Short mmCIF file of C-alpha atoms in Angstrom, two decimals:
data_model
loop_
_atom_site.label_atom_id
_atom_site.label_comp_id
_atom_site.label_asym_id
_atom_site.label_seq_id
_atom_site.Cartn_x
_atom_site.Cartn_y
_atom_site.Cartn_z
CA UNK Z 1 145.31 105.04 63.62
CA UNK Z 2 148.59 104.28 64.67
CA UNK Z 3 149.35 100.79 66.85
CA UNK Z 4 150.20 103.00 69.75
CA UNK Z 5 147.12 104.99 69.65
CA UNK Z 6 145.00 101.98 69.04
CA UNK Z 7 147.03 99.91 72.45
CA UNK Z 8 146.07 103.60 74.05
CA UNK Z 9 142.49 103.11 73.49
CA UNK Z 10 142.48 99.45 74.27
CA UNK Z 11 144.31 100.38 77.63
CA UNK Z 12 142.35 103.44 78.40
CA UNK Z 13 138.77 101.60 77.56
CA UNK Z 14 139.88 98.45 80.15
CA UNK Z 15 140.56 100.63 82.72
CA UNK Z 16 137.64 102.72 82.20
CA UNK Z 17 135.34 99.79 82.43
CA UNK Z 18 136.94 98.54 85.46
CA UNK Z 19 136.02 101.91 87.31
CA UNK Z 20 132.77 101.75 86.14
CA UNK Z 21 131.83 98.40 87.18
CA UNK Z 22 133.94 99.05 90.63
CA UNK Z 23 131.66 102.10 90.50
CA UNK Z 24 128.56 100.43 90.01
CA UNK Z 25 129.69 97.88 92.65
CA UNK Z 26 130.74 100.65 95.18
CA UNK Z 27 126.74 102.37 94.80
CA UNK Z 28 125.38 99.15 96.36
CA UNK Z 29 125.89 99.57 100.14
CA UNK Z 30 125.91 103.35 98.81
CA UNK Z 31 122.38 102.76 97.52
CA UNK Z 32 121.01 100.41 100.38
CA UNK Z 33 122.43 103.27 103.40
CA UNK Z 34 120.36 105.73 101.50
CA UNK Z 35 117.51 103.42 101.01
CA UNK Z 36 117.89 102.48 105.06
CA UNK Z 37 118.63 106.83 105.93
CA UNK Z 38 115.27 106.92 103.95
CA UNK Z 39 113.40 104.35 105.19
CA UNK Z 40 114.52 105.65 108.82
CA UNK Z 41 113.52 109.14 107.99
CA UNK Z 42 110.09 108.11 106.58
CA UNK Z 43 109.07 105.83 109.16
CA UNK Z 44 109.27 108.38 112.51
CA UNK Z 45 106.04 109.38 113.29
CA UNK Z 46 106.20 113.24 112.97
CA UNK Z 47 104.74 115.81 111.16
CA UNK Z 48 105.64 115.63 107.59
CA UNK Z 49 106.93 111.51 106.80
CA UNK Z 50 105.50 109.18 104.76
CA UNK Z 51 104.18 107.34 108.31
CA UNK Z 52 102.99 109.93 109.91
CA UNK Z 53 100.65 110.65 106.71
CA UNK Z 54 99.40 107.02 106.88
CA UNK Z 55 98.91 107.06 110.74
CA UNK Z 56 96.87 109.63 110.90
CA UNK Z 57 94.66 108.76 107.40
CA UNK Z 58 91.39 106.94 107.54
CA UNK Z 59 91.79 106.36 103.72
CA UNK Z 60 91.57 102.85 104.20
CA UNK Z 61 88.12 101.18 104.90
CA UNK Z 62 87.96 98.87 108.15
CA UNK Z 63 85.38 96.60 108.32
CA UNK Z 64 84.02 94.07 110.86
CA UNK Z 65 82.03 91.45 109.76
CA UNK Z 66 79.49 89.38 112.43
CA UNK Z 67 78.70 85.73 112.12
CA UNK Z 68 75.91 85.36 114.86
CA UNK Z 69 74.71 82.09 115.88
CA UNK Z 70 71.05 81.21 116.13
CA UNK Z 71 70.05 78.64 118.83
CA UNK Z 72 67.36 76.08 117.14
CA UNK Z 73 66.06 74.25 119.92
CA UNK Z 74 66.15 76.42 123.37
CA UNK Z 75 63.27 74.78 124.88
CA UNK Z 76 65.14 71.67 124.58
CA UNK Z 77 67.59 72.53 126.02
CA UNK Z 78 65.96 73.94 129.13
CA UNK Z 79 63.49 71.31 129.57
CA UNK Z 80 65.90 68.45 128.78
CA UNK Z 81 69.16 69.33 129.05
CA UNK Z 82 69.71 68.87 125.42
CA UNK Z 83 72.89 69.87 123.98
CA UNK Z 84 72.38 73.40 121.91
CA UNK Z 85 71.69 73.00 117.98
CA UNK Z 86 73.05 76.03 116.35
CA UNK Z 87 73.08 77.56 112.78
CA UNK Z 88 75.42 80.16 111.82
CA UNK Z 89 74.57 83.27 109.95
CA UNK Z 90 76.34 86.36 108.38
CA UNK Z 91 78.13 88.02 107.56
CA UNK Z 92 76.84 91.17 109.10
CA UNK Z 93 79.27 94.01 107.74
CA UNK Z 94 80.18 97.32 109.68
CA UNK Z 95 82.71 99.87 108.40
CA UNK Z 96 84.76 100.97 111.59
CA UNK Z 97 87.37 103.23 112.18
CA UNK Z 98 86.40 106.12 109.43
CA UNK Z 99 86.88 108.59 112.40
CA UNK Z 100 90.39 110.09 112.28
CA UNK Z 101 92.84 109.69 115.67
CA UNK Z 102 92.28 113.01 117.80
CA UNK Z 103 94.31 114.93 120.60
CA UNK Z 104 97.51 113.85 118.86
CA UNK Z 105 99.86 114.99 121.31
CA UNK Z 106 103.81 114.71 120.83
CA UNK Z 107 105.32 114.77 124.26
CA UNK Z 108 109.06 115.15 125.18
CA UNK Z 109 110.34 111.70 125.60
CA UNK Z 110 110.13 110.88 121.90
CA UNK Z 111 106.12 109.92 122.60
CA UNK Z 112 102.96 110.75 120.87
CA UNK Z 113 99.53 109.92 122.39
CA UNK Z 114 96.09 109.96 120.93
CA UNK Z 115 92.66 108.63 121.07
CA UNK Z 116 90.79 106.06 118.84
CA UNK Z 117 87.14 107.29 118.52
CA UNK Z 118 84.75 104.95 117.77
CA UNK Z 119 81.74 104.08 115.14
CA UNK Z 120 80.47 101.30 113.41
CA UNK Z 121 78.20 102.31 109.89
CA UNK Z 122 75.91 99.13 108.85
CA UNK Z 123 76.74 98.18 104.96
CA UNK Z 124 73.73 96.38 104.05
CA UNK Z 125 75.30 95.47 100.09
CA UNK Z 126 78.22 93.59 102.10
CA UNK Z 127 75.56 91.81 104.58
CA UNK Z 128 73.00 88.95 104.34
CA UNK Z 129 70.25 90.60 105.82
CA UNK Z 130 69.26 93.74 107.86
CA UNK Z 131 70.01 94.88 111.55
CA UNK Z 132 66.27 93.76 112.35
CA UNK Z 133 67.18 90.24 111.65
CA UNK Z 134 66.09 88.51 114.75
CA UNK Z 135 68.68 86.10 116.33
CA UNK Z 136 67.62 83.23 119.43
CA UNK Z 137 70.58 83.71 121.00
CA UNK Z 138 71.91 83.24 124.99
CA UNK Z 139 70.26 85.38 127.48
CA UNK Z 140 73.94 87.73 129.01
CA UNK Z 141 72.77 88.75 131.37
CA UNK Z 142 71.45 85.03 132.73
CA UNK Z 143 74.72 83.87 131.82
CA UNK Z 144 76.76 87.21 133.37
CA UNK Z 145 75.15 86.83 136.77
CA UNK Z 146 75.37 83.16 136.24
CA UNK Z 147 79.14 83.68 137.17
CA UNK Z 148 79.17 86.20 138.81
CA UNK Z 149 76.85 86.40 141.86
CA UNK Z 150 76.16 83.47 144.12
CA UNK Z 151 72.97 81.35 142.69
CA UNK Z 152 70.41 82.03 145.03
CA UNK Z 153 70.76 85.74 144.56
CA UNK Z 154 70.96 85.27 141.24
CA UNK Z 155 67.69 82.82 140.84
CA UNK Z 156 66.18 85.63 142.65
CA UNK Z 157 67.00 88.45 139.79
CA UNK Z 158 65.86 85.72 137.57
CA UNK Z 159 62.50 85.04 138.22
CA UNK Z 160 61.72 88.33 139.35
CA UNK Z 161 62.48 89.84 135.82
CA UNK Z 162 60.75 86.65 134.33
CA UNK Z 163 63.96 86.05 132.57
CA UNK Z 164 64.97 83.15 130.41
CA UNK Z 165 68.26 81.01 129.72
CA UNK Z 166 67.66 82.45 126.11
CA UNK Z 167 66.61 85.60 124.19
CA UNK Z 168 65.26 86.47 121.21
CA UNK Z 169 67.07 89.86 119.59
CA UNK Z 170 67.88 91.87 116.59
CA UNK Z 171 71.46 92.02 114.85
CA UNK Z 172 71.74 95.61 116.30
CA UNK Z 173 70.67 94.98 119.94
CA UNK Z 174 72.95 92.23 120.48
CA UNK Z 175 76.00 93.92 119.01
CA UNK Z 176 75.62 97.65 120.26
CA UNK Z 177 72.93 97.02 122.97
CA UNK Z 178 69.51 96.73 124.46
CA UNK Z 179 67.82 97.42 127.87
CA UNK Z 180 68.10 94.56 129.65
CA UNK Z 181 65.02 94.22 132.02
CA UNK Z 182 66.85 92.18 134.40
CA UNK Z 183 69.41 94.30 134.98
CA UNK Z 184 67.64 97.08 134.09
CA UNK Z 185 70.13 98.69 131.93
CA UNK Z 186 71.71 98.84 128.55
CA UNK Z 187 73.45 95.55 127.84
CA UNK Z 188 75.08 94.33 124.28
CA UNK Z 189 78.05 92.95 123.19
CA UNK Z 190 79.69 95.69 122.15
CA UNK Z 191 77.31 98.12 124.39
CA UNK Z 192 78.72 100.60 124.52
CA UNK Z 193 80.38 101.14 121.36
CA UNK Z 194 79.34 104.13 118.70
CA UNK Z 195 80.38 107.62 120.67
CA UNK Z 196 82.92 106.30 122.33
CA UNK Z 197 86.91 106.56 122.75
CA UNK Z 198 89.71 103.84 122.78
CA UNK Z 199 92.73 104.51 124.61
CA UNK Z 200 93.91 107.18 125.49
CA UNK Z 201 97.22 105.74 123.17
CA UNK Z 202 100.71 106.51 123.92
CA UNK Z 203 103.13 105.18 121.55
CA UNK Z 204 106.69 105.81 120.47
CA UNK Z 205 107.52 108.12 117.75
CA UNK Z 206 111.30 106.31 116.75
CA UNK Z 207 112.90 109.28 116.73
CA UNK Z 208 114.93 108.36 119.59
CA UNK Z 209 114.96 104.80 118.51
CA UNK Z 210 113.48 103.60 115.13
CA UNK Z 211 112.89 99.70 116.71
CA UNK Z 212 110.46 101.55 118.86
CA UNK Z 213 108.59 103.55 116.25
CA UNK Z 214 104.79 102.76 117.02
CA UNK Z 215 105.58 100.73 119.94
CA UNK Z 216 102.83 101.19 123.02
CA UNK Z 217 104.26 102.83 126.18
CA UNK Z 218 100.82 103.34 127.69
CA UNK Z 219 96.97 102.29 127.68
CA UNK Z 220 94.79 104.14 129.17
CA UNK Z 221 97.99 105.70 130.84
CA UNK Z 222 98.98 102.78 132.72
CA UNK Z 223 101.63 100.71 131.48
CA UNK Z 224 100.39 97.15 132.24
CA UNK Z 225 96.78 95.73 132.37
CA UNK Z 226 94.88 94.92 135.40
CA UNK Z 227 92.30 92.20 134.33
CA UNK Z 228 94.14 88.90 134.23
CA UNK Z 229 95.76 87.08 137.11
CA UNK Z 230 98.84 86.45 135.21
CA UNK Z 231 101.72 89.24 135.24
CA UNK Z 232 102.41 88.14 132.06
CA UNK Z 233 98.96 88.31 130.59
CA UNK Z 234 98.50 91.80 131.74
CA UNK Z 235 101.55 93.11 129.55
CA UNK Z 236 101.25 95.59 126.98
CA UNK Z 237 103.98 94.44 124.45
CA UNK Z 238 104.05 95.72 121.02
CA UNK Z 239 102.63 98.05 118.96
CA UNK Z 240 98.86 98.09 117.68
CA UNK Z 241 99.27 95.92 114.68
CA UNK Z 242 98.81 98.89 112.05
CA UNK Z 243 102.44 99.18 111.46
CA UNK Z 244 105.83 98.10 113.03
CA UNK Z 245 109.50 98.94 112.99
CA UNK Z 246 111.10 99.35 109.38
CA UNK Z 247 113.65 95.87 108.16
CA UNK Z 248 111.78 93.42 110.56
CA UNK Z 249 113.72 90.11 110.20
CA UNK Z 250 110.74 87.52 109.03
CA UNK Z 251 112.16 85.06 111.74
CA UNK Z 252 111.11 87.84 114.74
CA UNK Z 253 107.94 87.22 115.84
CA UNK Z 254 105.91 90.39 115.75
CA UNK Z 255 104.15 91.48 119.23
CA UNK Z 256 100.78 93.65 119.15
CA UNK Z 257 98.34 94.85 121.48
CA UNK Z 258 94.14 94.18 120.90
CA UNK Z 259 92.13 96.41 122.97
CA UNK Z 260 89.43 94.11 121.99
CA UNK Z 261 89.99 91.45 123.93
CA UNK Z 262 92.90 93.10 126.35
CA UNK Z 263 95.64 90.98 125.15
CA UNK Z 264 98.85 91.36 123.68
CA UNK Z 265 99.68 88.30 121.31
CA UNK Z 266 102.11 87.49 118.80
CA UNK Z 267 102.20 86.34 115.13
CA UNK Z 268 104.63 84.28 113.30
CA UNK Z 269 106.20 84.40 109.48
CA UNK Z 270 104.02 82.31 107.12
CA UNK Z 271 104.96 83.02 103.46
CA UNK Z 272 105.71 85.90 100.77
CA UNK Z 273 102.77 87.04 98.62
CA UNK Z 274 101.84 89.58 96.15
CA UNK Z 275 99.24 92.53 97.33
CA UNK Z 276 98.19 94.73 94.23
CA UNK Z 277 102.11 93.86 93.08
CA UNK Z 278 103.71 94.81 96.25
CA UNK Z 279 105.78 91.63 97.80
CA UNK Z 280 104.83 91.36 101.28
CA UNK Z 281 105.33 89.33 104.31
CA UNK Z 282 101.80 87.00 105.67
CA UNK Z 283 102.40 86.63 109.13
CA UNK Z 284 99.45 84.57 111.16
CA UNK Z 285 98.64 83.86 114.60
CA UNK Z 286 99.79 80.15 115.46
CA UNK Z 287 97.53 77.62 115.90
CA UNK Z 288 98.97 77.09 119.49
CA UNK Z 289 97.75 80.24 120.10
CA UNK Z 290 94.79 78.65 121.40
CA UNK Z 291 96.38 75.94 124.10
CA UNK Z 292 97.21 76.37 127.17
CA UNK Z 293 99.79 79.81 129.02
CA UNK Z 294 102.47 76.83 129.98
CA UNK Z 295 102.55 75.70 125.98
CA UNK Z 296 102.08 78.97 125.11
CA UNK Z 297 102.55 82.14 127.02
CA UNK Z 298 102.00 84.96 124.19
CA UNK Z 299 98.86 83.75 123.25
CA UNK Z 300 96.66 82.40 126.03
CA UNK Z 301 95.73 82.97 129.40
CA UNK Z 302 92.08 81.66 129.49
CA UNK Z 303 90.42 78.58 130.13
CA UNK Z 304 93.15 77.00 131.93
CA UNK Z 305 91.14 75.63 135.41
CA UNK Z 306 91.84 71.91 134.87
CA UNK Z 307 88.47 71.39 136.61
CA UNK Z 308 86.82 73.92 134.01
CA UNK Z 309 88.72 72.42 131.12
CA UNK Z 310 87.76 68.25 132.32
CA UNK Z 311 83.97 69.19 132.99
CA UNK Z 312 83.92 71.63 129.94
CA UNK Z 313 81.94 70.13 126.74
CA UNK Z 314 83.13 72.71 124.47
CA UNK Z 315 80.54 75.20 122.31
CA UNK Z 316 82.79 77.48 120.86
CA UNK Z 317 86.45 78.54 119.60
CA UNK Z 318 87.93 75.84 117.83
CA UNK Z 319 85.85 72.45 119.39
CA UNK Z 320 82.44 72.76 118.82
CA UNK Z 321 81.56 69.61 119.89
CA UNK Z 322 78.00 70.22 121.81
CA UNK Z 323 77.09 72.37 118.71
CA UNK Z 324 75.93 70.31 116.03
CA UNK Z 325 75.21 71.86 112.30
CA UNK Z 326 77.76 74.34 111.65
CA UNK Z 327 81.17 74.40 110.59
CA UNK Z 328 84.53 75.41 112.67
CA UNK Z 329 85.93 78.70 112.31
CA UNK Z 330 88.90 80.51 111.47
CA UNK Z 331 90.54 81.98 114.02
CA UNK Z 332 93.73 82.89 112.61
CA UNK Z 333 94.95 86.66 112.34
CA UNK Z 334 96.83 87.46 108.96
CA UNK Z 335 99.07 90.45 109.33
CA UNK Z 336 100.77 91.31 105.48
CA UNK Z 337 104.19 93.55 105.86
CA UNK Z 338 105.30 95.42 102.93
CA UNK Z 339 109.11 94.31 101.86
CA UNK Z 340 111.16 94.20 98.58
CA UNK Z 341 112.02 91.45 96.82
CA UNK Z 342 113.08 88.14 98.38
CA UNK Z 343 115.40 89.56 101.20
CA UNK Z 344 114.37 88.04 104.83
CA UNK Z 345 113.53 91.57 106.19
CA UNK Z 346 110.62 93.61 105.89
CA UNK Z 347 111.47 97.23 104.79
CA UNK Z 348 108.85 99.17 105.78
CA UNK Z 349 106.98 97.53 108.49
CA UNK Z 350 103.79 99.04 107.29
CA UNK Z 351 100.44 96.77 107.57
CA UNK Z 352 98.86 96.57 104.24
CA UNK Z 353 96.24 94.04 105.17
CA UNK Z 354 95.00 92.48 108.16
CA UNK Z 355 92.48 90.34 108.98
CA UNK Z 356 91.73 89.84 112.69
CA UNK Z 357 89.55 87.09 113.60
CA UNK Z 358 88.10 86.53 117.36
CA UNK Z 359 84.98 84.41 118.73
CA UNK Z 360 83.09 85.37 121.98
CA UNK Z 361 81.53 82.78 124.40
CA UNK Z 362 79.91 82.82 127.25
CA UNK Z 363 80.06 80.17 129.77
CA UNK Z 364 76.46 78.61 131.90
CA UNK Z 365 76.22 75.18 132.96
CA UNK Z 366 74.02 73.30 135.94
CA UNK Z 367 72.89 74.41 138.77
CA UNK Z 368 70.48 73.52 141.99
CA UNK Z 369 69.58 76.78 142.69
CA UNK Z 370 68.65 78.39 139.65
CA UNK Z 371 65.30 77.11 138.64
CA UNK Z 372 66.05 77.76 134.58
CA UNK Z 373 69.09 75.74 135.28
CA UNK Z 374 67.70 72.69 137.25
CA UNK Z 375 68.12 70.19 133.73
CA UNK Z 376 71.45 71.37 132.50
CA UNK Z 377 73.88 68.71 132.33
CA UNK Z 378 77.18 70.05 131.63
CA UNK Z 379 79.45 73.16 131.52
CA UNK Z 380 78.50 75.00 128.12
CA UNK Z 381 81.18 77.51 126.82
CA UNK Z 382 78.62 79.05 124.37
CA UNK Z 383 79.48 80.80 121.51
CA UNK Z 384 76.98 84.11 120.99
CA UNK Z 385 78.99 85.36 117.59
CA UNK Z 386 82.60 85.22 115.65
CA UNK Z 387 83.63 88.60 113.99
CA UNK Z 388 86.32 88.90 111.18
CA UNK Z 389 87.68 92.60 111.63
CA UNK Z 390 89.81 93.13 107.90
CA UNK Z 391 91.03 96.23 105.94
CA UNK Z 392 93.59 96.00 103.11
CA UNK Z 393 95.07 98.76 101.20
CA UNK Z 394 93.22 100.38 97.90
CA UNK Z 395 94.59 101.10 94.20
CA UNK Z 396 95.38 104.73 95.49
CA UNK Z 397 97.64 103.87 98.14
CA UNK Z 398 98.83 100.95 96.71
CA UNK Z 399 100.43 103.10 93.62
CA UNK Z 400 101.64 105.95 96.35
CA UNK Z 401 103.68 102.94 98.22
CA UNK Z 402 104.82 101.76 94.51
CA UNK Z 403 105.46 105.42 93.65
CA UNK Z 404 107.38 107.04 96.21
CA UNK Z 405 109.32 103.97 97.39
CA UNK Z 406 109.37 100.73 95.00
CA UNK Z 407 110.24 102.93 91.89
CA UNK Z 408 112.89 104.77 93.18
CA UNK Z 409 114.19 101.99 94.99
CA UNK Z 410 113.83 99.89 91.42
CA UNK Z 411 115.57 102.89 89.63
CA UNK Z 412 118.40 102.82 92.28
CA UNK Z 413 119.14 98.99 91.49
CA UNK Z 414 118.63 99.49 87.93
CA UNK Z 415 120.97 102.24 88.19
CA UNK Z 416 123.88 99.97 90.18
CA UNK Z 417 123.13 96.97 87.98
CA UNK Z 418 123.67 99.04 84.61
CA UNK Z 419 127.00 100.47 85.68
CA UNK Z 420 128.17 97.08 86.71
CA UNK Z 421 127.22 95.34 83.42
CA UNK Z 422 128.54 98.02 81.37
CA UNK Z 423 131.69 98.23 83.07
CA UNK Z 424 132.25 94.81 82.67
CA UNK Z 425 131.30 94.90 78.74
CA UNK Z 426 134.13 97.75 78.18
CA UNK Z 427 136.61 95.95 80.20
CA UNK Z 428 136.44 92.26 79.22
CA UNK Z 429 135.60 94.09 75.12
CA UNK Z 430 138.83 96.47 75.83
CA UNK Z 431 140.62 93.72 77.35
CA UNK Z 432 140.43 91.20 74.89
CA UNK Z 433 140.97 93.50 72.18
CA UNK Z 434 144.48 94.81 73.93
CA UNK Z 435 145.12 90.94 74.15
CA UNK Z 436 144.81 91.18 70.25
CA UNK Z 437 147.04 93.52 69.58
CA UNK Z 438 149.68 92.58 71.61
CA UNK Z 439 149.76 89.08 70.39
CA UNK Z 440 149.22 90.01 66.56
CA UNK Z 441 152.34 89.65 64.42
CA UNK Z 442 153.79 92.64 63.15
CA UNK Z 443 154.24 92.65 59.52
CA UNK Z 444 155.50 96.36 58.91
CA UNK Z 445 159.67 95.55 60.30
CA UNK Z 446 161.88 97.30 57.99
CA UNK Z 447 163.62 95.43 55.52
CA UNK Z 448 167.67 94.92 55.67
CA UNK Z 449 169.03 96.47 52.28
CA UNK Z 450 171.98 95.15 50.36
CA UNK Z 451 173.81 96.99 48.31
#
């Protein structure tokens, strides 16, 4: 090979490399618009995407788990006024939501609406006893009419029904309901539950709009809630926590809506963390999501009467100071986002575990007219039960996600990086070499005869 042809090579190979790496470099934004077109694309809610499939699937087991509390001294506290002594048991374990969404309806203004039916299936291998377990636990409806009719009357339903500040009760009738003989009908916590319907739903598709994709227009077809006295309480903001818009920023708090409890509340960023080697985002519901609507208006719009909260000696949520025996509870609500890598957004938006954590309590106190009330000291917020409400993704799924979007996404940066680092291998190789060349001396100049 001639010097020429060798400087040809040398010259041909730098510039080569340079349009490879400048290639490679080029495929990036390339790459992430296609991965953000895709994204987009899969994350509408309509027949055929990758959301719409996981919407509509039951695939992944919800469960709600019961802590009930069981009040050891209810003579006491009738007799003396003693403050409650409670233990805690559970958990109690129900698998809910194994009953697909039904009259999925897509309507014209980029909308889809639906109904949540419901069902609850005891597991007793994930529980600590049976539903017959029998539980001493606050009498509702004493403590419903306790606040809600005036005493006399209520003294009157009372002792007519030979009714007591406390109850004894199984697991089941507590949670999904008994005949109350007070009342005279069926009366439970979650009375009534099994059979029944949630919504009807009506959320955004994102077709229109992909930052609305899953977001509620309407519950129950109204747009706002009617139960609190707060305009702000009674919004419906956000979606219903199963999945939100694709490339959240972790520093946006995310909004959803609980029919549960008839609340819309918000969670905050807490930290990355592996899930069956997906990188997701842990959001959690702040700890002031307990104090007051003025601290805290996303949160909290109960328990705020300054009389209620000076005369209350707190039996429940987070102070359970007129309980003694059992430890406080957990009240926060993870939420875990799928995302790639370390970037601050979360690609997706779909929930791959949750964990949703709320207390009830029921609120009786002193009183002159009700004779089971005459030797009760103080306001009681009583806690009846705590539930932890979870569901996290399984292996199947899990490698589908990996599958159909971490691998290709993986193969696309592998792709980018490779062209870049060879590129720059046959340049600065080429270019040094051509540096070589030129610089070497040349030992082949003709030689100057003399005759």
């Amino acid at each position: 090979m001639t010097c020429c042809d060798l400087k040809c090579g040398l010259i041909t190979g730098t510039v080569l490399g340079a349009l490879i790496a400048v290639l490679g470099g080029i495929l990036i934004p390339v790459g992430n618009m296609f991965i953000e077109n895709t994204v987009h694309n899969e994350t509408v809610l309509e027949n055929g995407t990758l959301a719409f499939d996981t919407w509509t699937s039951v695939d992944i087991a919800v469960y709600r788990q019961f802590w009930l509390f069981d009040v050891q001294n209810p003579d006491d506290v009738v007799s003396q006024g003693a403050k409650p002594v409670l233990v805690q048991k559970g958990p109690y374990t129900y698998r809910t939501r194994f009953i697909p969404k039904k009259n999925i309806t897509f309507n014209d203004n980029y909308t889809v609406s639906f109904v949540l039916p419901a069902g609850a299936i005891f597991e007793p291998s994930m529980s600590v006893g049976t539903e017959e377990d029998i539980f001493t636990s606050l009498n509702l409806a004493v403590a419903g009419v306790y606040g809600l009719l005036g005493h006399r009357l209520a003294n009157w339903l009372i002792q007519r029904s030979n009714s007591t500040l406390f109850q004894n009760r199984t697991v089941k009738e507590l949670l999904w309901g008994y005949k109350d003989p007070m009342l005279g009908s069926m009366l439970g916590v979650f009375y009534p539950y099994n059979d029944t319907i949630d919504g009807p739903y009506t959320v955004f598709t994102g077709k229109d709009d992909i930052n609305k994709v899953a977001t509620i227009e309407r519950w129950q077809g109204e747009t706002s809630l009617s139960y609190w006295n707060d305009s702000y309480c009674n919004k419906i903001n956000g979606t219903d926590g199963s999945s939100f818009h694709p490339f959240l920023d972790k520093k946006e708090p995310l909004y959803f809506f609980s029919s549960d409890i008839c609340r819309s509340i918000s969670a905050k960023f807490d930290r990355t963390v592996d899930l069956k080697g997906i990188s997701v985002y842990r959001y959690l519901l702040p700890p002031e999501a307990l104090a007051s609507p003025v601290e805290n208006p996303d949160n909290q719009c109960y328990c705020t009467d300054p009389v209620l909260t000076k005369n209350c000696t707190t039996a429940g949520l987070l102070d359970l100071t007129a309980c003694r025996g059992h430890p406080s509870i957990p009240l926060s609500t993870p939420l875990s986002l799928w995302q790639t890598g370390e970037e601050p957004i979360s690609i997706t938006g779909f929930t791959l575990r949750f964990a949703k954590r709320l207390q009830l309590n029921m609120l009786y106190g002193p009183s002159d007219s009700i004779v089971i009330l005459n030797k009760i000291k103080d306001y009681t917020i009583f806690p009846i039960l705590w539930v932890n409400e979870t569901a996290v993704l399984d292996d199947e799924t899990a490698d589908m996600f990996k599958k159909e979007l971490i691998a290709r996404m993986e193969l696309l940066e592998g792709f980018q990086i490779g062209l870049i680092v060879v590129g720059l291998i046959l340049f600065a190789s080429c270019l040094i070499g051509l540096i070589v060349v030129c610089t070497k001396p040349n030992n082949n100049k003709l030689s100057l005869v003399v005759k």
